[in-house]
C-alpha positions as semicolon CSV with decimal commas, in nm:
position;residue;x (nm);y (nm);z (nm)
1;M;-0,005;-0,023;-0,004
2;K;0,182;0,316;-0,123
3;F;0,089;0,632;0,075
4;A;-0,167;0,883;-0,099
5;T;0,063;1,212;-0,068
6;L;0,463;1,217;-0,014
7;L;0,538;1,172;0,325
8;V;0,737;1,474;0,498
9;P;0,968;1,418;0,831
10;A;0,916;1,609;1,137
11;T;0,979;1,587;1,485
12;L;0,746;1,522;1,748
13;V;0,670;1,772;2,028
14;K;0,387;1,610;2,193
15;R;0,131;1,358;2,160
16;Y;-0,198;1,418;2,382
17;K;-0,550;1,324;2,392
18;R;-0,483;1,042;2,222
19;F;-0,568;1,159;1,821
20;L;-0,347;1,482;1,868
21;A;0,044;1,524;1,794
22;D;0,209;1,817;1,803
23;C;0,511;1,840;1,570
24;Q;0,803;2,093;1,444
25;L;0,860;2,043;1,053
26;E;1,200;2,100;0,879
27;D;1,137;2,428;0,812
28;G;1,066;2,556;1,189
29;R;0,685;2,546;1,131
30;E;0,507;2,383;1,449
31;I;0,151;2,213;1,333
32;T;-0,106;1,978;1,474
33;A;-0,124;1,601;1,333
34;H;-0,367;1,377;1,350
35;C;-0,277;1,047;1,557
36;A;-0,492;0,737;1,375
37;N;-0,392;0,524;1,705
38;P;-0,619;0,514;2,047
39;G;-0,352;0,276;2,208
40;S;-0,098;0,383;2,441
41;M;0,192;0,381;2,183
42;M;0,445;0,295;2,445
43;G;0,805;0,343;2,334
44;L;0,704;0,561;2,066
45;A;0,577;0,897;2,152
46;A;0,863;1,057;2,360
47;P;0,913;1,408;2,268
48;G;1,227;1,432;1,994
49;T;1,109;1,134;1,812
50;R;1,178;1,168;1,446
51;V;0,842;1,074;1,265
52;W;0,690;1,096;0,905
53;L;0,385;1,300;0,844
54;E;0,115;1,284;0,550
55;P;0,000;1,583;0,451
56;N;-0,367;1,665;0,289
57;D;-0,547;1,932;0,127
58;D;-0,883;1,785;0,195
59;P;-1,091;2,101;0,268
60;K;-1,330;1,861;0,511
61;K;-1,009;1,783;0,744
62;K;-0,931;2,021;1,007
63;L;-0,603;1,879;1,057
64;K;-0,354;1,901;0,758
65;F;-0,114;1,599;0,840
66;G;-0,142;1,266;0,960
67;W;0,132;1,101;1,176
68;R;0,196;0,768;0,980
69;L;0,544;0,648;1,103
70;V;0,795;0,663;1,354
71;D;1,160;0,689;1,217
72;H;1,402;0,459;1,466
73;E;1,691;0,653;1,261
74;N;1,886;0,317;1,251
75;G;1,713;0,150;0,918
76;H;1,404;0,071;1,067
77;F;1,040;0,222;1,096
78;T;0,710;0,166;1,281
79;G;0,366;0,226;1,105
80;V;0,157;0,411;1,392
81;D;-0,159;0,456;1,188
82;T;-0,388;0,168;1,297
83;S;-0,573;0,176;0,968
84;V;-0,310;0,102;0,725
85;P;-0,285;-0,259;0,805
86;N;-0,634;-0,323;0,668
87;R;-0,564;-0,155;0,359
88;A;-0,209;-0,302;0,317
89;L;-0,378;-0,634;0,370
90;R;-0,662;-0,620;0,148
91;T;-0,410;-0,559;-0,131
92;A;-0,231;-0,878;0,008
93;L;-0,534;-1,065;-0,007
94;E;-0,678;-1,011;-0,302
95;A;-0,320;-1,072;-0,421
96;G;-0,326;-1,405;-0,275
97;Q;-0,003;-1,334;-0,059
98;V;-0,168;-1,446;0,214
99;K;-0,050;-1,867;0,186
100;E;-0,298;-1,951;0,421
101;L;-0,553;-1,772;0,295
102;S;-0,474;-1,791;-0,056
103;A;-0,779;-2,023;-0,155
104;Y;-1,028;-1,761;-0,116
105;H;-1,090;-1,539;-0,408
106;T;-1,377;-1,319;-0,276
107;V;-1,276;-1,036;-0,011
108;R;-1,499;-0,828;0,140
109;A;-1,411;-0,581;0,415
110;E;-1,626;-0,454;0,718
111;V;-1,903;-0,713;0,691
112;K;-2,190;-0,706;0,988
113;Y;-2,160;-1,021;1,241
114;G;-2,159;-1,104;1,580
115;E;-2,304;-0,852;1,827
116;K;-2,295;-0,504;1,649
117;S;-1,947;-0,570;1,524
118;R;-1,790;-0,577;1,165
119;I;-1,517;-0,825;1,100
120;D;-1,239;-0,670;0,899
121;F;-1,256;-0,928;0,611
122;L;-1,504;-1,185;0,524
123;L;-1,348;-1,427;0,288
124;T;-1,569;-1,680;0,064
125;E;-1,488;-1,942;-0,175
126;E;-1,731;-2,211;-0,353
127;G;-1,670;-2,523;-0,179
128;L;-1,504;-2,378;0,114
129;P;-1,642;-2,243;0,464
130;D;-1,644;-1,877;0,495
131;C;-1,319;-1,744;0,687
132;Y;-1,367;-1,449;0,897
133;V;-1,051;-1,252;0,951
134;E;-1,000;-0,998;1,250
135;V;-0,674;-0,798;1,203
136;K;-0,461;-0,645;1,471
137;S;-0,203;-0,361;1,438
138;V;0,087;-0,455;1,642
139;T;0,335;-0,168;1,723
140;L;0,473;-0,246;2,084
141;S;0,823;-0,391;2,174
142;R;0,975;-0,378;2,479
143;R;1,272;-0,580;2,412
144;A;1,479;-0,593;2,111
145;G;1,348;-0,802;1,830
146;H;1,042;-0,878;1,986
147;A;0,679;-0,766;1,896
148;E;0,411;-0,789;2,145
149;F;0,015;-0,698;2,147
150;P;-0,195;-0,528;2,334
151;D;0,006;-0,200;2,412
152;S;-0,333;-0,115;2,659
153;V;-0,632;-0,292;2,777
154;T;-0,844;-0,373;2,487
155;A;-1,207;-0,493;2,590
156;R;-1,269;-0,462;2,214
157;G;-1,021;-0,687;2,108
158;T;-1,121;-0,945;2,386
159;K;-1,506;-0,921;2,233
160;H;-1,356;-0,992;1,920
161;L;-1,194;-1,334;2,000
162;G;-1,527;-1,423;2,140
163;E;-1,690;-1,332;1,845
164;L;-1,460;-1,512;1,618
165;S;-1,488;-1,867;1,864
166;Q;-1,879;-1,830;1,775
167;M;-1,807;-1,838;1,438
168;V;-1,602;-2,165;1,426
169;S;-1,895;-2,299;1,638
170;Q;-2,119;-2,230;1,378
171;G;-1,918;-2,427;1,128
172;H;-1,704;-2,109;0,967
173;R;-1,333;-2,090;0,962
174;A;-1,212;-1,794;1,212
175;V;-0,844;-1,615;1,215
176;M;-0,682;-1,379;1,439
177;L;-0,418;-1,183;1,206
178;Y;-0,150;-0,956;1,379
179;L;0,002;-0,744;1,147
180;V;0,325;-0,648;1,299
181;Q;0,386;-0,274;1,188
182;R;0,763;-0,268;1,305
183;T;1,050;-0,341;1,084
184;D;1,285;-0,453;1,371
185;C;1,091;-0,745;1,502
186;T;1,125;-1,094;1,386
187;S;0,905;-1,262;1,665
188;F;0,545;-1,221;1,856
189;S;0,385;-1,269;2,177
190;L;0,077;-1,110;2,399
191;A;0,144;-0,867;2,651
192;A;-0,029;-1,093;2,917
193;D;0,096;-0,865;3,208
194;I;-0,092;-0,536;3,014
195;D;-0,408;-0,748;2,937
196;P;-0,430;-1,088;3,120
197;T;-0,827;-1,115;3,042
198;Y;-0,705;-1,084;2,665
199;A;-0,437;-1,292;2,678
200;S;-0,690;-1,561;2,863
201;A;-0,926;-1,485;2,567
202;F;-0,693;-1,584;2,341
203;Q;-0,628;-1,894;2,480
204;D;-1,011;-1,999;2,474
205;A;-1,029;-1,901;2,127
206;R;-0,743;-2,103;2,005
207;A;-0,887;-2,377;2,211
208;A;-1,210;-2,299;2,064
209;G;-1,067;-2,371;1,681
210;V;-0,982;-2,011;1,611
211;E;-0,648;-1,995;1,392
212;C;-0,370;-1,754;1,438
213;L;-0,143;-1,563;1,190
214;I;0,136;-1,340;1,279
215;Y;0,278;-1,139;0,963
216;S;0,548;-0,887;0,937
217;T;0,596;-0,596;0,730
218;S;0,821;-0,406;0,497
219;I;0,797;-0,044;0,572
220;D;0,963;0,316;0,438
221;P;0,824;0,665;0,357
222;T;0,706;0,577;0,043
223;E;0,467;0,258;0,107
224;I;0,372;-0,068;0,372
225;T;0,376;-0,408;0,234
226;L;0,307;-0,759;0,362
227;G;0,618;-0,930;0,488
228;K;0,713;-1,269;0,626
229;P;0,519;-1,469;0,835
230;L;0,684;-1,444;1,228
231;P;0,675;-1,714;1,487
232;F;0,478;-1,691;1,799
233;A;0,690;-1,726;2,102
234;E;0,459;-1,900;2,379
């Protein structure tokens, strides 16, 4: 998935009210950017962090910049926009790049299911059970090379695991897909100390037949694309 407009570098001044971030552009101007990430962004929002912003000229948008990347200044990036994984993954699913799901050729996004929920992707193919795919963006890393989810308590995420289990009980296929939006991580696990309820719900979902997939991403200031599968570190 290529970014719609050319990203520009900046320095983070502060993130506040979850969805706002004051940043200083290279020309010295200080602007407020939209932060499309409701999580804690642990380890990613320290003042002085080098970031990449996407400008826009949409008259309907009050904020003219969106925060897209953290630049770790060592050749690695983290994607902080939680809407990006679904866009990048849809491209990959339609191209058959997720090998575990490549037998499905019809991809529908945001389909209603469960209790007032929408599944990220519903995959269908004649002769195969419908496949419900929930996607989570992973940005937390508390030790070198290792990614974790979640970075804060997520009651919504726990609810999604229960709804995926219900789909399996109805004869469908259900997949929890974690997309690691960090280029510096090669393994993944759950942050059970941050949200033990979610970790317990995950184990229940696995026991019920919900599948788990973890994929890395390739990130630079021009695009984010699907990478290779990553191992789950129990």
